[in-house]
XYZ file of C-alpha atoms in Angstrom:
654
model
C 140.704 99.501 126.079
C 138.082 99.594 123.328
C 136.733 102.946 122.434
C 133.179 103.750 123.536
C 130.983 105.778 121.193
C 129.119 108.681 122.769
C 126.239 110.808 121.516
C 128.496 113.777 120.939
C 131.124 112.004 118.879
C 131.002 109.012 116.558
C 134.741 108.941 115.872
C 137.487 107.406 117.890
C 141.265 107.430 117.612
C 142.672 104.958 115.166
C 145.289 103.644 117.527
C 142.683 102.720 120.147
C 140.328 100.851 117.791
C 140.343 97.101 118.331
C 138.001 94.586 116.650
C 136.748 93.113 119.904
C 133.562 91.109 120.287
C 131.698 94.054 121.753
C 132.694 96.308 118.870
C 131.626 93.712 116.341
C 128.297 93.386 118.095
C 127.961 97.170 118.088
C 128.708 97.267 114.353
C 126.185 94.522 113.665
C 123.569 96.315 115.725
C 124.339 99.604 113.990
C 124.193 97.996 110.573
C 120.898 96.364 111.360
C 119.137 99.324 112.921
C 120.730 102.257 111.175
C 118.519 105.313 111.004
C 115.775 103.627 112.993
C 114.856 101.258 110.152
C 115.535 97.618 109.379
C 117.887 97.186 106.464
C 116.511 94.670 103.964
C 118.369 92.881 101.210
C 117.144 93.134 97.656
C 114.415 90.603 96.962
C 114.000 90.999 93.253
C 114.088 93.554 90.491
C 112.991 96.946 91.795
C 110.961 95.419 94.652
C 109.848 97.923 97.265
C 108.537 96.737 100.593
C 105.859 98.934 102.057
C 106.673 100.935 105.158
C 104.324 98.780 107.206
C 106.274 95.665 106.229
C 109.434 97.212 107.670
C 107.628 98.363 110.782
C 106.435 94.832 111.402
C 109.955 93.517 111.033
C 111.102 96.095 113.563
C 108.449 94.984 116.005
C 109.505 91.355 115.669
C 113.119 92.258 116.538
C 113.440 92.338 120.299
C 116.949 93.815 120.233
C 115.760 97.223 119.058
C 117.394 99.930 121.128
C 114.820 102.683 121.514
C 117.027 105.367 123.123
C 119.427 105.185 120.187
C 116.686 106.268 117.833
C 115.119 109.098 119.787
C 116.306 112.352 118.323
C 117.506 115.034 120.649
C 117.763 114.818 124.388
C 115.847 112.260 126.366
C 112.341 113.317 127.316
C 111.313 113.328 130.937
C 108.114 111.527 131.695
C 106.134 111.453 134.864
C 105.257 108.234 136.625
C 101.837 108.388 135.019
C 103.037 109.183 131.503
C 103.346 105.647 130.191
C 100.463 103.472 129.211
C 102.425 100.513 130.475
C 102.614 102.022 133.947
C 98.820 102.315 133.873
C 98.594 98.663 132.943
C 100.945 97.758 135.756
C 98.789 99.619 138.257
C 95.693 97.931 136.903
C 97.237 94.473 137.086
C 97.948 94.870 140.778
C 94.319 94.116 141.552
C 93.334 90.758 140.156
C 89.676 91.234 140.941
C 89.630 94.355 138.763
C 91.322 92.480 135.940
C 88.728 89.756 136.034
C 85.749 92.092 136.149
C 83.435 92.342 133.168
C 83.826 96.096 132.785
C 87.620 95.826 132.671
C 87.434 93.194 129.927
C 84.894 95.288 128.027
C 87.045 98.420 128.190
C 90.213 96.491 127.397
C 88.767 95.383 124.037
C 88.785 98.973 122.835
C 92.493 99.411 123.602
C 95.348 98.439 121.343
C 98.935 97.865 122.383
C 101.091 100.880 121.675
C 104.647 99.751 120.965
C 105.950 103.229 120.138
C 107.333 105.905 122.461
C 105.223 106.195 125.639
C 102.563 108.866 125.555
C 103.151 112.138 127.371
C 100.320 113.057 129.691
C 99.434 116.295 131.453
C 99.377 116.328 135.271
C 96.472 114.554 136.958
C 95.398 112.917 133.676
C 95.071 109.529 135.363
C 92.837 110.988 138.040
C 90.488 112.455 135.460
C 90.697 109.651 132.874
C 91.867 106.415 134.524
C 92.966 103.387 132.541
C 91.268 101.389 131.020
C 88.038 103.393 131.204
C 89.583 106.137 129.056
C 92.073 106.100 126.188
C 95.626 107.276 126.481
C 96.241 110.989 126.154
C 97.886 110.431 122.766
C 94.801 108.671 121.403
C 92.520 111.296 122.977
C 94.527 114.170 121.488
C 94.635 112.469 118.100
C 90.871 111.978 117.996
C 90.303 115.538 119.225
C 92.549 116.867 116.443
C 90.625 114.891 113.827
C 87.348 116.194 115.252
C 88.555 119.796 115.111
C 89.779 119.343 111.535
C 86.410 117.875 110.575
C 84.463 120.722 112.188
C 86.597 123.385 110.541
C 86.325 121.632 107.170
C 82.550 121.486 107.538
C 82.416 125.219 108.334
C 84.457 125.970 105.203
C 82.216 123.785 103.034
C 79.134 125.404 104.583
C 80.460 128.854 103.687
C 81.264 127.794 100.108
C 78.221 125.619 99.240
C 75.564 127.210 101.404
C 72.357 125.488 102.486
C 73.209 121.990 101.228
C 76.013 121.772 103.818
C 73.971 123.385 106.607
C 72.273 121.234 109.272
C 69.308 119.619 107.569
C 70.854 119.963 104.101
C 71.418 117.072 101.743
C 75.217 117.066 101.951
C 75.081 117.396 105.730
C 72.760 114.380 105.974
C 75.011 112.340 103.723
C 78.132 113.210 105.737
C 76.485 112.439 109.081
C 75.110 109.166 107.693
C 78.577 108.086 106.544
C 80.266 108.998 109.827
C 77.546 107.289 111.874
C 77.852 104.176 109.690
C 81.608 104.107 110.271
C 81.162 104.180 114.038
C 78.354 101.634 113.804
C 80.690 99.258 111.996
C 83.464 99.892 114.518
C 81.088 99.151 117.383
C 79.892 95.949 115.693
C 83.470 94.682 115.367
C 84.449 95.597 118.932
C 81.368 94.183 120.614
C 80.552 91.103 118.536
C 83.599 90.573 116.204
C 81.079 90.291 113.337
C 81.824 92.080 110.042
C 81.607 95.865 110.271
C 79.336 96.078 107.226
C 76.440 94.674 109.290
C 76.623 97.606 111.698
C 76.894 100.043 108.794
C 73.823 98.580 107.135
C 71.830 98.686 110.385
C 72.786 102.332 110.926
C 71.504 103.208 107.446
C 68.211 101.429 108.086
C 67.734 103.107 111.478
C 68.536 106.619 110.261
C 66.162 106.228 107.325
C 63.275 105.011 109.458
C 63.661 107.677 112.158
C 63.323 110.333 109.464
C 66.879 111.685 109.492
C 67.705 110.675 105.909
C 65.553 111.813 103.006
C 67.565 112.357 99.843
C 66.168 114.271 96.901
C 66.597 113.004 93.291
C 69.855 114.933 92.893
C 71.541 113.072 95.719
C 69.955 109.805 94.631
C 72.027 110.198 91.482
C 75.091 110.899 93.618
C 74.495 107.704 95.583
C 74.317 105.738 92.329
C 77.787 106.989 91.369
C 79.073 106.115 94.827
C 77.843 102.558 94.297
C 79.618 102.372 90.954
C 82.882 103.583 92.466
C 82.500 101.073 95.293
C 81.802 98.314 92.763
C 84.993 99.231 90.892
C 87.000 99.011 94.115
C 85.405 95.655 95.004
C 86.186 94.127 91.609
C 89.724 95.526 91.538
C 90.464 94.036 94.942
C 89.019 90.720 93.761
C 91.409 90.711 90.801
C 94.426 91.685 92.909
C 93.696 88.919 95.437
C 93.866 86.172 92.813
C 97.136 84.267 93.118
C 98.518 83.709 89.569
C 100.481 80.600 90.566
C 97.552 79.076 92.429
C 95.190 79.868 89.546
C 97.575 78.100 87.181
C 97.712 74.972 89.341
C 94.035 74.677 90.303
C 92.413 76.522 87.399
C 89.834 73.875 86.506
C 89.028 73.216 90.154
C 88.396 76.927 90.696
C 86.227 77.184 87.592
C 84.226 74.101 88.608
C 83.696 75.226 92.190
C 82.853 78.775 91.114
C 80.561 78.406 88.111
C 78.645 75.212 88.888
C 77.279 76.312 92.317
C 76.810 79.882 91.076
C 74.774 78.729 88.063
C 72.634 76.506 90.285
C 71.896 79.266 92.804
C 71.270 81.763 90.004
C 68.669 79.508 88.382
C 67.128 78.333 91.676
C 66.614 81.843 93.049
C 65.112 83.008 89.746
C 62.650 80.107 89.661
C 61.621 80.579 93.307
C 61.099 84.329 92.849
C 58.957 83.717 89.793
C 56.827 81.067 91.484
C 56.550 82.473 95.012
C 56.752 86.241 94.475
C 55.112 86.472 91.045
C 58.021 88.321 89.416
C 58.415 88.168 85.611
C 61.221 86.009 84.320
C 63.456 88.905 83.305
C 63.177 90.510 86.749
C 63.625 87.118 88.408
C 66.847 86.472 86.487
C 68.024 89.971 87.335
C 67.516 89.230 91.031
C 69.192 85.822 90.664
C 72.313 87.358 89.105
C 72.692 89.660 92.126
C 71.744 87.135 94.786
C 74.146 84.375 93.661
C 77.295 86.423 94.361
C 79.533 85.654 97.354
C 80.922 88.466 99.505
C 84.728 88.588 99.892
C 84.304 91.299 102.559
C 82.898 88.648 104.916
C 84.868 85.602 103.787
C 88.358 87.129 103.598
C 88.812 88.305 107.233
C 87.520 84.992 108.628
C 89.797 82.953 106.366
C 92.844 85.028 107.245
C 92.210 84.474 110.954
C 92.103 80.731 110.295
C 95.216 80.930 108.154
C 97.130 82.717 110.898
C 96.441 79.709 113.138
C 97.501 77.231 110.460
C 94.089 75.787 109.530
C 93.777 74.615 105.942
C 97.175 75.979 104.934
C 98.648 72.624 103.913
C 96.105 72.188 101.100
C 95.725 75.870 100.216
C 92.051 76.079 101.152
C 92.112 79.855 101.935
C 93.626 80.507 98.499
C 91.033 78.273 96.864
C 88.121 80.004 98.591
C 89.450 83.469 97.701
C 89.962 82.530 94.049
C 86.458 81.085 93.772
C 84.991 84.223 95.396
C 86.628 86.418 92.765
C 85.387 84.300 89.859
C 81.950 84.128 91.469
C 81.685 87.918 91.695
C 82.900 88.312 88.128
C 80.175 85.974 86.864
C 77.469 87.774 88.865
C 78.426 91.250 87.739
C 78.868 90.215 84.112
C 75.499 88.436 83.880
C 73.821 91.304 85.741
C 75.200 93.801 83.246
C 73.995 91.707 80.324
C 70.488 91.285 81.784
C 70.202 95.003 82.566
C 71.326 95.888 79.039
C 68.668 93.594 77.560
C 65.874 94.771 79.889
C 66.419 98.512 79.560
C 67.824 98.671 76.040
C 65.948 99.897 72.989
C 67.916 97.665 70.594
C 66.457 94.724 68.741
C 66.233 91.246 70.261
C 68.861 89.894 67.852
C 71.319 92.573 68.873
C 70.667 91.897 72.539
C 71.350 88.178 72.058
C 74.603 88.847 70.217
C 75.619 91.459 72.734
C 75.961 88.977 75.619
C 78.900 86.882 74.317
C 80.508 89.955 72.745
C 80.395 91.752 76.118
C 82.242 88.895 77.795
C 84.889 88.577 75.085
C 85.343 92.330 74.688
C 85.569 92.989 78.443
C 88.173 90.283 79.049
C 90.217 91.351 76.002
C 90.209 95.023 77.005
C 91.178 94.194 80.580
C 94.004 91.916 79.434
C 95.349 94.634 77.137
C 95.309 97.261 79.902
C 96.904 94.860 82.392
C 99.726 94.031 80.004
C 100.204 97.726 79.246
C 100.860 98.699 82.875
C 103.731 96.219 82.921
C 105.742 98.756 80.932
C 104.000 101.995 81.950
C 105.351 103.426 84.188
C 108.945 102.265 84.118
C 109.679 99.838 86.956
C 112.268 102.071 88.664
C 110.177 105.242 88.505
C 110.188 107.201 91.774
C 106.383 107.528 91.558
C 105.801 103.918 90.557
C 103.236 103.023 93.235
C 100.913 106.063 92.974
C 100.923 105.927 89.170
C 99.977 102.256 89.175
C 97.252 102.901 91.734
C 95.784 105.718 89.654
C 95.966 103.698 86.445
C 93.995 100.850 88.014
C 91.445 103.167 89.633
C 90.853 105.459 86.654
C 90.949 102.578 84.158
C 88.411 100.615 86.190
C 86.046 103.575 86.540
C 86.296 104.294 82.827
C 85.472 100.661 82.038
C 82.397 100.524 84.311
C 80.986 103.948 83.402
C 81.927 103.704 79.736
C 80.371 100.279 79.221
C 77.096 101.505 80.731
C 77.162 104.601 78.557
C 77.429 102.601 75.316
C 74.899 99.998 76.509
C 77.368 97.128 77.089
C 77.028 96.900 80.861
C 78.458 93.385 81.166
C 81.816 94.249 79.588
C 82.987 96.861 82.105
C 83.064 94.750 85.298
C 84.831 91.892 83.509
C 87.384 94.350 82.177
C 88.057 95.606 85.721
C 88.759 92.128 87.111
C 90.858 91.108 84.101
C 92.778 94.398 84.299
C 93.633 93.924 87.980
C 94.493 90.228 87.647
C 96.794 90.593 84.634
C 98.476 93.664 86.134
C 99.107 91.851 89.416
C 100.467 88.834 87.536
C 102.923 90.996 85.598
C 104.025 92.895 88.697
C 104.665 89.650 90.570
C 106.819 88.585 87.617
C 108.829 91.773 88.053
C 109.577 91.003 91.704
C 106.645 92.341 93.702
C 105.363 90.195 96.538
C 101.720 89.147 96.210
C 101.252 89.311 99.984
C 102.768 92.806 100.284
C 101.418 94.597 97.236
C 101.254 98.367 97.884
C 98.631 98.797 95.155
C 96.362 96.306 96.929
C 97.017 98.235 100.142
C 95.872 101.444 98.447
C 92.613 99.866 97.312
C 92.058 98.504 100.807
C 92.310 102.098 102.058
C 89.869 103.249 99.357
C 87.459 100.569 100.550
C 87.749 101.831 104.135
C 86.270 105.140 102.922
C 83.626 103.785 100.538
C 82.426 100.825 102.621
C 80.415 102.948 105.102
C 79.046 105.043 102.239
C 77.914 101.993 100.275
C 76.206 100.093 103.077
C 74.720 103.174 104.741
C 73.186 104.357 101.464
C 71.933 100.842 100.744
C 70.353 100.562 104.199
C 68.735 103.964 103.700
C 66.715 102.463 100.828
C 64.635 100.356 103.242
C 61.466 101.663 104.893
C 60.350 99.092 107.444
C 56.755 100.286 107.512
C 56.450 99.651 103.759
C 57.671 96.045 103.976
C 54.984 93.429 103.557
C 55.124 90.520 106.045
C 54.482 88.099 103.195
C 57.503 89.436 101.304
C 59.740 89.136 104.373
C 58.686 85.566 105.161
C 58.877 84.327 101.592
C 62.156 86.143 101.021
C 63.721 84.566 104.100
C 62.552 81.144 102.918
C 64.080 81.678 99.468
C 67.370 82.817 101.000
C 67.642 79.843 103.374
C 66.726 77.327 100.676
C 69.255 78.742 98.215
C 72.215 78.861 100.594
C 71.559 75.356 101.979
C 71.194 73.725 98.572
C 74.190 75.621 97.236
C 76.335 74.392 100.137
C 75.325 70.808 99.384
C 76.035 71.181 95.665
C 79.389 72.847 96.329
C 80.493 69.959 98.535
C 79.449 67.544 95.808
C 81.267 69.590 93.147
C 84.569 69.168 95.000
C 84.850 65.530 93.908
C 88.108 64.401 92.325
C 90.028 66.984 94.298
C 92.629 66.600 97.024
C 90.113 67.614 99.699
C 88.710 65.135 102.169
C 85.035 65.001 103.142
C 85.355 67.404 106.104
C 87.202 69.959 103.977
C 84.584 69.666 101.232
C 81.877 70.442 103.781
C 83.807 73.524 104.958
C 84.253 74.762 101.392
C 80.512 74.453 100.842
C 79.730 76.396 104.016
C 82.312 79.133 103.329
C 80.408 80.568 100.357
C 77.091 81.402 101.978
C 77.847 85.022 102.978
C 76.468 87.819 100.788
C 77.074 91.551 101.159
C 79.187 93.660 98.809
C 77.833 92.840 95.351
C 74.256 92.855 96.659
C 74.728 96.307 98.205
C 76.323 97.693 95.048
C 73.905 96.255 92.465
C 70.542 95.994 94.240
C 69.477 99.666 93.759
C 70.596 99.793 90.096
C 67.261 98.540 88.786
C 65.416 101.221 90.752
C 67.721 103.857 89.276
C 66.968 102.597 85.764
C 63.217 102.630 86.392
C 63.378 106.203 87.714
C 64.886 107.285 84.373
C 62.002 105.820 82.356
C 58.975 107.754 81.155
C 55.588 106.432 80.099
C 52.434 105.029 81.658
C 52.450 105.815 85.422
C 50.721 102.540 86.286
C 53.295 100.514 84.357
C 56.128 102.451 85.983
C 54.593 101.817 89.409
C 54.609 98.064 88.741
C 58.243 98.169 87.601
C 59.144 100.202 90.673
C 57.549 97.564 92.911
C 59.696 94.872 91.278
C 62.817 96.977 91.822
C 61.903 97.479 95.476
C 61.438 93.715 95.889
C 64.975 93.229 94.604
C 66.313 95.735 97.135
C 64.378 94.112 99.989
C 65.520 90.565 99.140
C 69.157 91.665 98.786
C 69.164 93.522 102.101
C 67.531 90.549 103.814
C 70.253 88.323 102.354
C 72.937 90.600 103.794
C 71.357 90.751 107.245
C 70.861 86.961 107.369
C 73.898 85.504 105.593
C 76.702 87.932 106.512
C 76.697 87.273 110.282
C 75.721 83.638 109.758
C 78.567 83.094 107.295
C 81.136 84.707 109.580
C 79.990 82.626 112.542
C 79.923 79.378 110.557
C 83.423 79.894 109.132
C 84.845 80.794 112.540
C 83.241 77.824 114.325
C 83.587 75.086 111.706
C 87.080 76.022 110.509
C 89.000 74.593 113.499
C 86.745 71.511 113.531
C 86.768 70.644 109.834
C 90.196 71.795 108.644
C 93.512 70.174 109.430
C 96.027 72.284 111.304
C 99.688 72.436 110.441
C 102.089 71.808 113.315
C 103.920 75.061 112.595
C 101.750 77.881 111.209
C 103.422 79.950 108.494
C 104.988 83.296 109.265
C 102.554 85.706 107.639
C 103.744 89.120 106.602
C 102.120 92.164 105.108
C 99.211 94.331 106.226
C 96.673 91.656 105.312
C 97.911 89.438 108.105
C 98.092 91.681 111.124
C 97.780 95.437 110.970
C 95.116 97.760 109.679
C 96.374 99.590 106.584
C 96.982 103.322 106.555
C 98.137 106.009 104.159
C 101.722 105.550 105.387
C 101.815 102.088 103.838
C 101.757 103.489 100.287
C 104.207 106.330 100.827
C 105.661 107.723 97.609
C 109.096 108.098 99.191
C 110.726 104.825 100.197
C 112.788 105.883 103.192
C 114.473 102.500 103.502
C 115.656 102.577 99.916
C 117.036 106.078 100.391
C 118.832 104.973 103.534
C 120.395 102.000 101.759
C 121.557 104.197 98.889
C 123.168 106.629 101.315
C 124.873 103.744 103.088
C 126.193 102.344 99.813
C 127.479 105.773 98.825
C 129.240 106.079 102.168
C 130.859 102.672 101.758
C 132.038 103.552 98.250
C 133.504 106.838 99.393
C 135.314 105.146 102.271
C 136.777 102.437 100.030
C 138.011 105.069 97.596
C 139.891 106.952 100.297
C 141.267 103.826 101.963
C 141.601 100.372 100.347
C 142.556 97.094 102.062
C 145.658 96.599 99.900
C 147.300 99.897 100.771
C 145.949 101.416 103.957
C 146.963 105.019 104.455
C 147.945 104.950 108.091
C 150.779 106.157 110.198
C 153.615 103.749 110.977
C 152.893 103.887 114.688
C 149.293 102.696 114.295
C 148.316 99.022 113.896
C 146.357 98.045 110.821
C 142.724 97.118 111.111
C 142.074 93.512 110.070
C 139.385 93.372 107.405
C 136.823 90.665 107.978
C 135.924 88.226 105.249
C 132.222 88.475 106.072
C 129.631 90.571 104.302
C 130.676 94.239 104.184
C 128.765 96.441 106.563
C 126.777 99.301 105.097
C 127.968 101.755 107.801
C 131.533 102.198 108.947
C 133.131 104.283 111.678
C 135.903 106.394 110.172
C 138.983 106.866 112.295
C 140.529 110.259 113.051
C 143.899 110.646 111.305
C 146.488 112.580 113.155
C 148.251 115.227 111.183
């Protein structure tokens, strides 16, 4: 009879061990799920999969044996302790399932594939499913709330009035938290981008009188915008596929720069003619307005890619690459125009400064990107956090430093070049572009700074101060620019492998505007506030800066939801669908990223090293050529298949 392994003992007598089918299956299952993790083979030099990648692989494996991985004795749960039992009770009544309130509440729930949640007695009577969350989710949110309240009390004690209710820091914190929940509600209710809800929350809280920042916190908000801009540009550089850029480089450049240049010039001309803005201010507005928002385009394209639309011709990759180049052009030209407008240098120096800013920014970014290929060393235990910090600190230094020396256009280009070259070198070392832990870290940074950026930007708008003429003319300029740009983009896709329907989709995909507009629109107002001189002249300049903010916020409110809706509706109708959609891995394709995805300690790698050490120690004590066994025990036949990382050692009788 084959030996059965129990929880108390993992060893069995050597004479009773037989390589039966069940034992082989047990060994395969043990090797695959040892220590509660999926064992992965090496995929390249020093490649580390993020923890989320392994968790996804574990979810896809239906043979996972949960009781084998629960430490300690089995927990006893009541009949109401599992969320699945609540679902079963709810599904018994079909009329409840089909009701509108059930569907509305169900949207706020996510499937929990982990250990069922423990619940106190009578929890279902007080908080029935699906009207209320599970006890685990409730307790988690309550813990976060308590931590936040205690942290606020500590900050209040340390900083004093600024953190008290009604203080500047208190207003800023409440505005950010409210913007986060406004974005969450926008996604859950309408599936539109969260940034729209964040922007609306900022506008509402400003116009009800809750937000009123003094000049000190206006300066703080300007630094928040610069940090957010650095994160946006870094993510744009990390999302560029080096192989795709090499294959379709000229197509990307043509589709990025030709429509961008047209929209930049068209918006500047319309603002000069219809709004009476000087040419320098009109070109400043055009450089901001012409940018495309990856924050709106990327989620919609990934949903289409998951379903197989446009994958055969690489349209999602093309759109993402063009968005990155588009943002780089906008930020670079904006920095050059700002440097010329608010600089005290001579006209000749300002003219020379433009090309030098572009060349110097790209060269500095390329140098930094090539440097992080060797620093830190590829097998360093703290490889991921060091690379994250190098990109973040290097990008901030580039943006802030270029503004300090008066070369504002060089810093943003350096950030994108830095991220792109670094990602290219890391992919060459074995990292997967779709599962880059550094990109995951910057996605987490964006989760924190996105509500700050859009809430602060929305708080710049006072509805009572808006002129109806400005709103009407601004909306007309926005609609004219995005329509004509879509037509020109479709025409620019000639001599490509795209058919007419795909060219139309590509033209429609680049109408959304959000991130760059929110980050750059208030910069001109910040520069004007630093100036001194004739009050009347400063008042005129301030009015121009406020027009820029109003037009940019109108463009976000109009084009962000419209762009998301157009991409979602026209994608399945204009793009060809592959018969078998690709298997998409990584956090970008399914799960929301978290801090656990960029863990410093790679538990899977440690587990594999321990398994290899155990195999080596076992082979040293007992080799296949000369097994050290008793004469009365049969020898174990060694399989010719791949050696298993975990072996069950027999008990030797003395």
